[in-house]
PDB file of C-alpha atoms in Angstrom:
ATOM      1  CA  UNK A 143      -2.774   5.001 -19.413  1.00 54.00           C
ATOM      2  CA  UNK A 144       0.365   6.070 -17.601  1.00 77.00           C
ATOM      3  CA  UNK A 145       0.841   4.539 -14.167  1.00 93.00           C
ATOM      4  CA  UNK A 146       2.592   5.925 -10.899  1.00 96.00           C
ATOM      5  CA  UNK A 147       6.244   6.437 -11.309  1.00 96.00           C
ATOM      6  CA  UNK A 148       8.938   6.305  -9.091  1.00 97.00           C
ATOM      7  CA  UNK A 149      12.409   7.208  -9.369  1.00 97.00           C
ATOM      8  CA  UNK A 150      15.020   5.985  -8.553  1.00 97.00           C
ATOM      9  CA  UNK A 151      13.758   2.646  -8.192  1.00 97.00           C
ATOM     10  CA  UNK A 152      16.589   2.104  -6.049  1.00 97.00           C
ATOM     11  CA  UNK A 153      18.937   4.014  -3.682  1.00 97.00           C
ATOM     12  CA  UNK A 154      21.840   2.724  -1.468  1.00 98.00           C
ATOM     13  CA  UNK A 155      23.770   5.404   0.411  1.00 98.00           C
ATOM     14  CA  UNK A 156      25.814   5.613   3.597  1.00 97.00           C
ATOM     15  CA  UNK A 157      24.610   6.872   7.109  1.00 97.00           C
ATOM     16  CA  UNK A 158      24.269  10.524   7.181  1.00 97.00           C
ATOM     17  CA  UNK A 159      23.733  11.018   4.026  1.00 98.00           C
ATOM     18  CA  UNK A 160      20.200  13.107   2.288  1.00 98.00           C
ATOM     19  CA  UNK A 161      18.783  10.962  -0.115  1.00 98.00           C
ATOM     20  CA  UNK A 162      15.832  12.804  -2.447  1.00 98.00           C
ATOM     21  CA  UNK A 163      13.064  10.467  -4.130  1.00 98.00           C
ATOM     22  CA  UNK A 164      10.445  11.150  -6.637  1.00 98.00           C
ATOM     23  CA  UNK A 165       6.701  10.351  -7.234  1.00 98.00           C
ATOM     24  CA  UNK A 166       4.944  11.211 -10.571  1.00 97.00           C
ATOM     25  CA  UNK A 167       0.875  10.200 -10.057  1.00 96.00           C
ATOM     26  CA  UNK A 168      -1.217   9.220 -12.628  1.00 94.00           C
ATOM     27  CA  UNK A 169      -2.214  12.647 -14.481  1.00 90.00           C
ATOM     28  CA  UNK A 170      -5.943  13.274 -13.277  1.00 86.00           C
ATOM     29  CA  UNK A 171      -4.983  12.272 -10.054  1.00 92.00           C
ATOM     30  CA  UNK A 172      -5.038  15.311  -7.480  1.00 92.00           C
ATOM     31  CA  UNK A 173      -4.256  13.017  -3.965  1.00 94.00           C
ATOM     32  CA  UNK A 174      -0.956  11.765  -3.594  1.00 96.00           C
ATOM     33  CA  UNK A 175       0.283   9.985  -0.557  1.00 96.00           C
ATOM     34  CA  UNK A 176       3.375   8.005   0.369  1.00 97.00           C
ATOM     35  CA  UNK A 177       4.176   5.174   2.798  1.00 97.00           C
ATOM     36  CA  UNK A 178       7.287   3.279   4.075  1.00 96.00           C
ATOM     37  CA  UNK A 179       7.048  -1.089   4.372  1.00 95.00           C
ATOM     38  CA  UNK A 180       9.347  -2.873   5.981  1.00 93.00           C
ATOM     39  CA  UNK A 181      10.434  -6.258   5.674  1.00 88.00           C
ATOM     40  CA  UNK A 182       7.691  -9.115   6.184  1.00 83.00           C
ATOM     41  CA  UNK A 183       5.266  -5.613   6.801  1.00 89.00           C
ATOM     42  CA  UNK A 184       2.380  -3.940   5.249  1.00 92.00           C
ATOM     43  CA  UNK A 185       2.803  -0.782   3.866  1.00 95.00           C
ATOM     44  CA  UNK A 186       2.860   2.312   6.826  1.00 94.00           C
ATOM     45  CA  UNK A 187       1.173   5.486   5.768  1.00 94.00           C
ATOM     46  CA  UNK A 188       3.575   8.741   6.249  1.00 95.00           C
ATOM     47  CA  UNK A 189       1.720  11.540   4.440  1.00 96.00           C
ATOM     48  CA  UNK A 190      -0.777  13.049   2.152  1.00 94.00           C
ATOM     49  CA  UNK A 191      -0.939  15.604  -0.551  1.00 95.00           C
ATOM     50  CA  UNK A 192      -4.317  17.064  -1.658  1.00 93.00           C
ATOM     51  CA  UNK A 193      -3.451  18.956  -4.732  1.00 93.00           C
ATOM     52  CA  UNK A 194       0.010  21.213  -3.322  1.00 93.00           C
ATOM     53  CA  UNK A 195      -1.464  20.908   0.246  1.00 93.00           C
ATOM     54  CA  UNK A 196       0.371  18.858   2.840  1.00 93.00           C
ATOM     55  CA  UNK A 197      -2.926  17.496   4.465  1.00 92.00           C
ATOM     56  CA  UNK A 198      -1.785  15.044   7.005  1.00 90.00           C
ATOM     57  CA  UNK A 199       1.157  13.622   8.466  1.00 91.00           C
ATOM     58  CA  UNK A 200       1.961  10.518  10.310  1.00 90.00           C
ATOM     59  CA  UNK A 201       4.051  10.580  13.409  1.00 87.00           C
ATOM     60  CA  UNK A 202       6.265   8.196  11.651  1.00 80.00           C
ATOM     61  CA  UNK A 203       7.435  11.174   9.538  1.00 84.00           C
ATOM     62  CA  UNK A 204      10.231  12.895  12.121  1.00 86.00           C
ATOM     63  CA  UNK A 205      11.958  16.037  11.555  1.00 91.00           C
ATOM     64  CA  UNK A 206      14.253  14.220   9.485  1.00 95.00           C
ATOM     65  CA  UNK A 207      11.706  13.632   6.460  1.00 96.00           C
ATOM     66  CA  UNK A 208      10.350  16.285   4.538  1.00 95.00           C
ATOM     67  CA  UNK A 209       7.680  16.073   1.617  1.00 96.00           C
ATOM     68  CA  UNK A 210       6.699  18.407  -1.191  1.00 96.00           C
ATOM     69  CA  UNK A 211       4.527  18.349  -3.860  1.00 96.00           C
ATOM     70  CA  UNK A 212       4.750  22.235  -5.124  1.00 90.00           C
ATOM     71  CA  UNK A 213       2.720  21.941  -8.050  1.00 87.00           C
ATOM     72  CA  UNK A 214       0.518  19.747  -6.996  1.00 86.00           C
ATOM     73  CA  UNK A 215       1.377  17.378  -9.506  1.00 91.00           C
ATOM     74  CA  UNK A 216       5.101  15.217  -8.739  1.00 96.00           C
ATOM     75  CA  UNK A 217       6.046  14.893  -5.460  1.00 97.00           C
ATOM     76  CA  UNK A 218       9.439  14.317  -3.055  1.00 97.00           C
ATOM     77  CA  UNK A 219      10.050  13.221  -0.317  1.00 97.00           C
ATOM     78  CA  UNK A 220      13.751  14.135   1.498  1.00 97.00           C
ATOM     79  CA  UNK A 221      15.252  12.216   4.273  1.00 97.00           C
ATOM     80  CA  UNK A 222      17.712  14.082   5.842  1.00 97.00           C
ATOM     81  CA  UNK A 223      20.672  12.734   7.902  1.00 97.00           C
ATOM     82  CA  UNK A 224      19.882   8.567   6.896  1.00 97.00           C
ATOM     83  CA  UNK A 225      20.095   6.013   9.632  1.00 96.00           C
ATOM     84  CA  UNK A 226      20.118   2.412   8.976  1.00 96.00           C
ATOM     85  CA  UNK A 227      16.063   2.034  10.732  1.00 94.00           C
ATOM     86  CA  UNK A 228      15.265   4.438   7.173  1.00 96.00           C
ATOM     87  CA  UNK A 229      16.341   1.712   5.174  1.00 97.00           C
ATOM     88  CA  UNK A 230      12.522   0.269   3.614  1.00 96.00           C
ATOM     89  CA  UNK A 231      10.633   0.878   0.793  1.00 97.00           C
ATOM     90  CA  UNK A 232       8.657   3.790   0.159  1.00 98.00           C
ATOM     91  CA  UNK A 233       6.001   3.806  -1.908  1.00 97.00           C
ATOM     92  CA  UNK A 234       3.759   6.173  -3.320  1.00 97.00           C
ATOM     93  CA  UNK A 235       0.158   6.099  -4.692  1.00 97.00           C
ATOM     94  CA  UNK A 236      -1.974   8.418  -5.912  1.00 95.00           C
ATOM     95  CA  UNK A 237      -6.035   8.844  -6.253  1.00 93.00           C
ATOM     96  CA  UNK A 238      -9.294  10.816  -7.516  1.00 89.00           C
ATOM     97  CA  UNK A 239     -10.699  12.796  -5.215  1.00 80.00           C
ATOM     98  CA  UNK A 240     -13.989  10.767  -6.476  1.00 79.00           C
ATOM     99  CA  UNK A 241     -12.638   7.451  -4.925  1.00 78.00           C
ATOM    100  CA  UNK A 242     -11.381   5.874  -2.028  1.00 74.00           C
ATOM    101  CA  UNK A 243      -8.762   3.692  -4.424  1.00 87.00           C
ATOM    102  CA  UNK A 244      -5.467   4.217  -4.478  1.00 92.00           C
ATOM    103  CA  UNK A 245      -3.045   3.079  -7.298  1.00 94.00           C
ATOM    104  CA  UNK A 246       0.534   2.460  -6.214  1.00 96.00           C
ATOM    105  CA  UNK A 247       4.456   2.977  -7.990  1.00 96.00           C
ATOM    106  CA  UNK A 248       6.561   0.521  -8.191  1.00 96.00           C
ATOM    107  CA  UNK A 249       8.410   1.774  -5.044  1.00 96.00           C
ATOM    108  CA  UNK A 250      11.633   2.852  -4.655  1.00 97.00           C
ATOM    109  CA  UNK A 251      14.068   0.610  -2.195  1.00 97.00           C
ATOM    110  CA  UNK A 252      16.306   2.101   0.438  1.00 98.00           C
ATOM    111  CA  UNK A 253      19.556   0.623   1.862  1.00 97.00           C
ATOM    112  CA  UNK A 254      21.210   2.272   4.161  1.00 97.00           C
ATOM    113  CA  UNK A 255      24.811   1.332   4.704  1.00 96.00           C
TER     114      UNK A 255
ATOM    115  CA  UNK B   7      -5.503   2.848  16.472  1.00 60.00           C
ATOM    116  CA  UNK B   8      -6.877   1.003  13.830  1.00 65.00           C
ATOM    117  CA  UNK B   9      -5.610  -2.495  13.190  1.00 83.00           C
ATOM    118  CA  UNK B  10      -6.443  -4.877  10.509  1.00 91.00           C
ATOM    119  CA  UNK B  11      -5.337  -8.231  11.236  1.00 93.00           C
ATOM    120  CA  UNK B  12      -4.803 -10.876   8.336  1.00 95.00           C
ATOM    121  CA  UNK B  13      -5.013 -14.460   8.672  1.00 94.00           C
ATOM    122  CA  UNK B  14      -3.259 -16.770   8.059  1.00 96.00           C
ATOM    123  CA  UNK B  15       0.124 -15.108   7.280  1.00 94.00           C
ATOM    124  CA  UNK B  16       1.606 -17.985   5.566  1.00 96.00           C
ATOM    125  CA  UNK B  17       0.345 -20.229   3.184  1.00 96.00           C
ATOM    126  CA  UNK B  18       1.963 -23.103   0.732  1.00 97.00           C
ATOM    127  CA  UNK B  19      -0.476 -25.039  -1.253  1.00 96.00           C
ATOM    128  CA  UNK B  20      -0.165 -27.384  -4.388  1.00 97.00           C
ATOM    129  CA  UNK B  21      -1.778 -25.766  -7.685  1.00 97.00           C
ATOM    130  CA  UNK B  22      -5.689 -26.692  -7.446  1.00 97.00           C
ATOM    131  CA  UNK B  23      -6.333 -26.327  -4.258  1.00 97.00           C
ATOM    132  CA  UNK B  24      -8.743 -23.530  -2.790  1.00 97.00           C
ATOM    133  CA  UNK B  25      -7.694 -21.257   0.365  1.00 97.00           C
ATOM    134  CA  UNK B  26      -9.337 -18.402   1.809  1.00 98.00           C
ATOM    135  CA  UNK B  27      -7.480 -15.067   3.238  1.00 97.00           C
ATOM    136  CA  UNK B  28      -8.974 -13.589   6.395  1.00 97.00           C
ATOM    137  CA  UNK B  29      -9.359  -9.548   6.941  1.00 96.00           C
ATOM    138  CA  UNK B  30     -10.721  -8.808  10.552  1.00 94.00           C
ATOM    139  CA  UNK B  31     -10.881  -5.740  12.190  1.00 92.00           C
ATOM    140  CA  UNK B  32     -12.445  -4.220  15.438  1.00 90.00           C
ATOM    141  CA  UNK B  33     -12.816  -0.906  13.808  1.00 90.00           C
ATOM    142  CA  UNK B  34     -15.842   0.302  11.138  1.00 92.00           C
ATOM    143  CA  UNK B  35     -14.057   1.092   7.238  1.00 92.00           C
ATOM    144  CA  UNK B  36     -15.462   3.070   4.503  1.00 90.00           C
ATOM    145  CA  UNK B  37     -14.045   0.756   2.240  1.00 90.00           C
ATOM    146  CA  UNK B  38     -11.636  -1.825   1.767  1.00 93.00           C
ATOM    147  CA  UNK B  39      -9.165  -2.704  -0.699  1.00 94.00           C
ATOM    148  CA  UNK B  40      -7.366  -5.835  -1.516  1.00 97.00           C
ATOM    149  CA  UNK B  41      -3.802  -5.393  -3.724  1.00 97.00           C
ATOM    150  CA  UNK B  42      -1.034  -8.176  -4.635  1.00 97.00           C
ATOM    151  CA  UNK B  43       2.271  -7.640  -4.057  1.00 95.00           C
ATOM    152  CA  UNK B  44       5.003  -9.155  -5.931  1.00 93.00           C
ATOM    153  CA  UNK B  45       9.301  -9.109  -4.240  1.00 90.00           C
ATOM    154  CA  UNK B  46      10.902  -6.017  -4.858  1.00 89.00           C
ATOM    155  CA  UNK B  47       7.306  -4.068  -6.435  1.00 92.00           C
ATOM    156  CA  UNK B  48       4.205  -1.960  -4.812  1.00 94.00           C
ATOM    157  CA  UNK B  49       0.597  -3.578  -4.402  1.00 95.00           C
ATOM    158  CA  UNK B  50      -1.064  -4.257  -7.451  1.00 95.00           C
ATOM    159  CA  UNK B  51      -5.093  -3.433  -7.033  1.00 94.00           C
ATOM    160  CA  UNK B  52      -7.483  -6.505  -7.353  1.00 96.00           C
ATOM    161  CA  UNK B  53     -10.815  -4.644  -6.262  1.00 95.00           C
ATOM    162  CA  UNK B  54     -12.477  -2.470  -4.362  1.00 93.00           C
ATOM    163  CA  UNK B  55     -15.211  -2.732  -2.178  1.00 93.00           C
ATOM    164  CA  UNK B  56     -17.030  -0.040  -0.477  1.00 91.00           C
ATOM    165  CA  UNK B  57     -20.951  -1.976   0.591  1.00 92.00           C
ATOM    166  CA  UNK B  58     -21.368  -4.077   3.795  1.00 93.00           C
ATOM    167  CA  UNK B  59     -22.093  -7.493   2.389  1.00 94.00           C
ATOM    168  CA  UNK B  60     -20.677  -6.753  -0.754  1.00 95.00           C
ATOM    169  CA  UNK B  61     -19.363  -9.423  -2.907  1.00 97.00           C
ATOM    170  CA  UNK B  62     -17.227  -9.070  -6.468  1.00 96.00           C
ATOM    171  CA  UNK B  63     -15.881 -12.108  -8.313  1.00 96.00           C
ATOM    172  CA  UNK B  64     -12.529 -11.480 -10.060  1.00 94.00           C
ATOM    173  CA  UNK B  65     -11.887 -14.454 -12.110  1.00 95.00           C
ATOM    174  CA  UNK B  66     -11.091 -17.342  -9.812  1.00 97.00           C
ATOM    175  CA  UNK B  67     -11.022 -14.628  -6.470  1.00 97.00           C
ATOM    176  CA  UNK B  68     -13.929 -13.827  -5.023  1.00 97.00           C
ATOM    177  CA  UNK B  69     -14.045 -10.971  -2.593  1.00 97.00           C
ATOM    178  CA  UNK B  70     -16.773 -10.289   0.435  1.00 97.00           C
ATOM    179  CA  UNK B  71     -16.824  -7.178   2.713  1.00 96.00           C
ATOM    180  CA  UNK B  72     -17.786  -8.009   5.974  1.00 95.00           C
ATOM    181  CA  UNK B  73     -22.222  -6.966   6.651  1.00 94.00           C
ATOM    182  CA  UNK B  74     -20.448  -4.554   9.533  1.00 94.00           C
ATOM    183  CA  UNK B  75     -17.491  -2.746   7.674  1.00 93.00           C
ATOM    184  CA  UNK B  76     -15.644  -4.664   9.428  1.00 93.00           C
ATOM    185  CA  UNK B  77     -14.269  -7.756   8.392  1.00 94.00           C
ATOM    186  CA  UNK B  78     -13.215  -8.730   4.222  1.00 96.00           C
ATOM    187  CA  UNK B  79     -12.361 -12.281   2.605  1.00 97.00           C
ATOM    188  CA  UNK B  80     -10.439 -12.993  -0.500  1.00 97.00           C
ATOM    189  CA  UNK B  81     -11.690 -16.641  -1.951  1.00 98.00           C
ATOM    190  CA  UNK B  82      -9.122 -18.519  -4.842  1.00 97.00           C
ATOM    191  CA  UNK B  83     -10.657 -21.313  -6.680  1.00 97.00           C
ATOM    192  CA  UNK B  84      -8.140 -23.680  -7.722  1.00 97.00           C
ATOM    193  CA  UNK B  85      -5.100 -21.683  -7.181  1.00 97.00           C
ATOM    194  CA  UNK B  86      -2.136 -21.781  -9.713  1.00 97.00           C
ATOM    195  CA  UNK B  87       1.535 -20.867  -9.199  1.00 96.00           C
ATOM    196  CA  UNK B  88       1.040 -17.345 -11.242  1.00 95.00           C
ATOM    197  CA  UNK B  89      -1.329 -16.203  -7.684  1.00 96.00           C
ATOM    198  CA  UNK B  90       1.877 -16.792  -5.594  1.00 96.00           C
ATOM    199  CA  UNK B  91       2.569 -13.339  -3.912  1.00 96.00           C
ATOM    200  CA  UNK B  92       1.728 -11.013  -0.676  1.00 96.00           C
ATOM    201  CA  UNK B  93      -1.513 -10.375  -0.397  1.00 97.00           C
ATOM    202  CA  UNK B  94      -2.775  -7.225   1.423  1.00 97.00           C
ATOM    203  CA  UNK B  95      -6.206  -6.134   2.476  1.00 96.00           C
ATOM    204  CA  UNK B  96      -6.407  -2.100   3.125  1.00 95.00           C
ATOM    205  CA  UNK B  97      -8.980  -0.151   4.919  1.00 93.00           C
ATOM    206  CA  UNK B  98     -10.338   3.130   4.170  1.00 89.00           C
ATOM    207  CA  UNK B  99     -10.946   4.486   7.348  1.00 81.00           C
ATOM    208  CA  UNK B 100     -14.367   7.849   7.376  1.00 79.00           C
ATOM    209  CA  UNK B 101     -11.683  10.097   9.176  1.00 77.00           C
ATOM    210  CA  UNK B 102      -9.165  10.521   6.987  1.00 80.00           C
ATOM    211  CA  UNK B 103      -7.867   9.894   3.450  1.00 82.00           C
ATOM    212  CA  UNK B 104      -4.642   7.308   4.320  1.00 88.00           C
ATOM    213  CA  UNK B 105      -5.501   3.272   4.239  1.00 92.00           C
ATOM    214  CA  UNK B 106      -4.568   1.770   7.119  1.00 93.00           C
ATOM    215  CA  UNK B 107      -3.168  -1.790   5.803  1.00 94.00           C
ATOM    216  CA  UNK B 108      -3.189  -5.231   7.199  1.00 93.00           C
ATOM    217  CA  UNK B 109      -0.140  -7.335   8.305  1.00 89.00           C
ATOM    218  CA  UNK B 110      -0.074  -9.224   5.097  1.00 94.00           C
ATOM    219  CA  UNK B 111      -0.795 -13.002   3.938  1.00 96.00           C
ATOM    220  CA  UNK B 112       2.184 -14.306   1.887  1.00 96.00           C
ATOM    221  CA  UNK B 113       0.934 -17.176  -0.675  1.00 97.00           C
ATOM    222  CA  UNK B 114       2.945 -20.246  -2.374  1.00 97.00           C
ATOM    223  CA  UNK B 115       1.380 -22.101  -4.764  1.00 97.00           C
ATOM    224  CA  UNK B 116       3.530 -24.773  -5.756  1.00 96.00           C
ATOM    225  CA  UNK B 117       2.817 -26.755  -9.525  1.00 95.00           C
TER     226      UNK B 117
END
């Protein structure tokens, strides 16, 4: 049984850069979400795909972050223009529409320089 | 906004000992989750529960969900050092699919 993926586990990149990241959910899975934690914090939520549809979006997610999923299988999530407050992990999970239970990546971590 | 407060948010105990992780909330969940987080990794699911008054034994963890929605616990029995991580309790709220997560009780269990 083939987990969430992430890639890359790990991006460092100056200030104004785009940085891209992907999330690859477990097969049967048709929800996919992804959050942001900070240091010392609990996971944030920032969005939610239902199959290819963008169903909700947290007002964490400014004009500066984009998300697709246009299969609805991987997603990726784009932050445009990086300022040092992007620099967390963001994490992605993904579940059965049958359950409330979400099964998370390993993350990928975000340093901006 | 729905909050979910853990308590405590620190704790260092020797190997043996027994400790109990507070979940407390002023807001009604559909469920509620509880994951372990290891440095530099996501949350690793222990167990879901989804019934007020619910309780599921893991092993040495035992897990309660509040009679209200409300409120979860996560019991260890004679904690060793391989339990040392974060560990998070998430709620499932009725209006939407996200999990609102709680602050987060880092654990030390020293041999």
């Amino acid at each position: 049984d083939t987990g969430v993926s992430q890639n890359p586990r790990h991006k460092i990149t100056k200030r104004g850069q785009n940085v891209t990241f992907r999330c690859d959910p477990i097969s049967e899975h048709n929800r996919l979400y992804w959050y942001r934690q900070t240091l010392g914090q609990g996971p944030e939520f920032l969005t939610y795909f239902q199959n290819e549809a963008q169903l909700e979006k947290s007002r964490l997610l400014s004009d500066r972050f984009s998300a697709e999923r246009p299969k609805g299988s991987f997603s990726t999530l784009e932050i445009q223009r990086t300022e040092q407050g992007d620099s967390a992990m963001y994490l992605c999970a993904s579940s059965s529409y049958q359950t409330d239970t979400q099964y998370f990546g390993p993350g990928t971590r975000l340093t901006v320089l | 906004t729905q909050l979910l407060e853990q308590s405590p948010q620190f704790l260092s105990i020797q190997e043996g000992e027994n400790l109990t992780v507070y979940c407390n909330s002023s807001s009604v969940f559909s469920s509620l989750q509880w994951y372990r987080q290891e440095p530099g990794e996501g949350p690793v699911l222990l167990v879901t529960v989804v019934t007020g008054g619910e309780v599921k034994k893991l092993k040495r963890l035992t897990f309660q969900f509040g009679d209200a929605r409300k409120d979860s616990s996560l019991h260890i029995t004679a904690a060793q050092p391989g339990d040392t991580g974060l560990y998070l309790c998430a709620g499932g709220a009725y209006n939407t699919d996200k999990l609102i997560f709680g602050t987060g009780t880092r654990l030390q269990v020293f041999p």
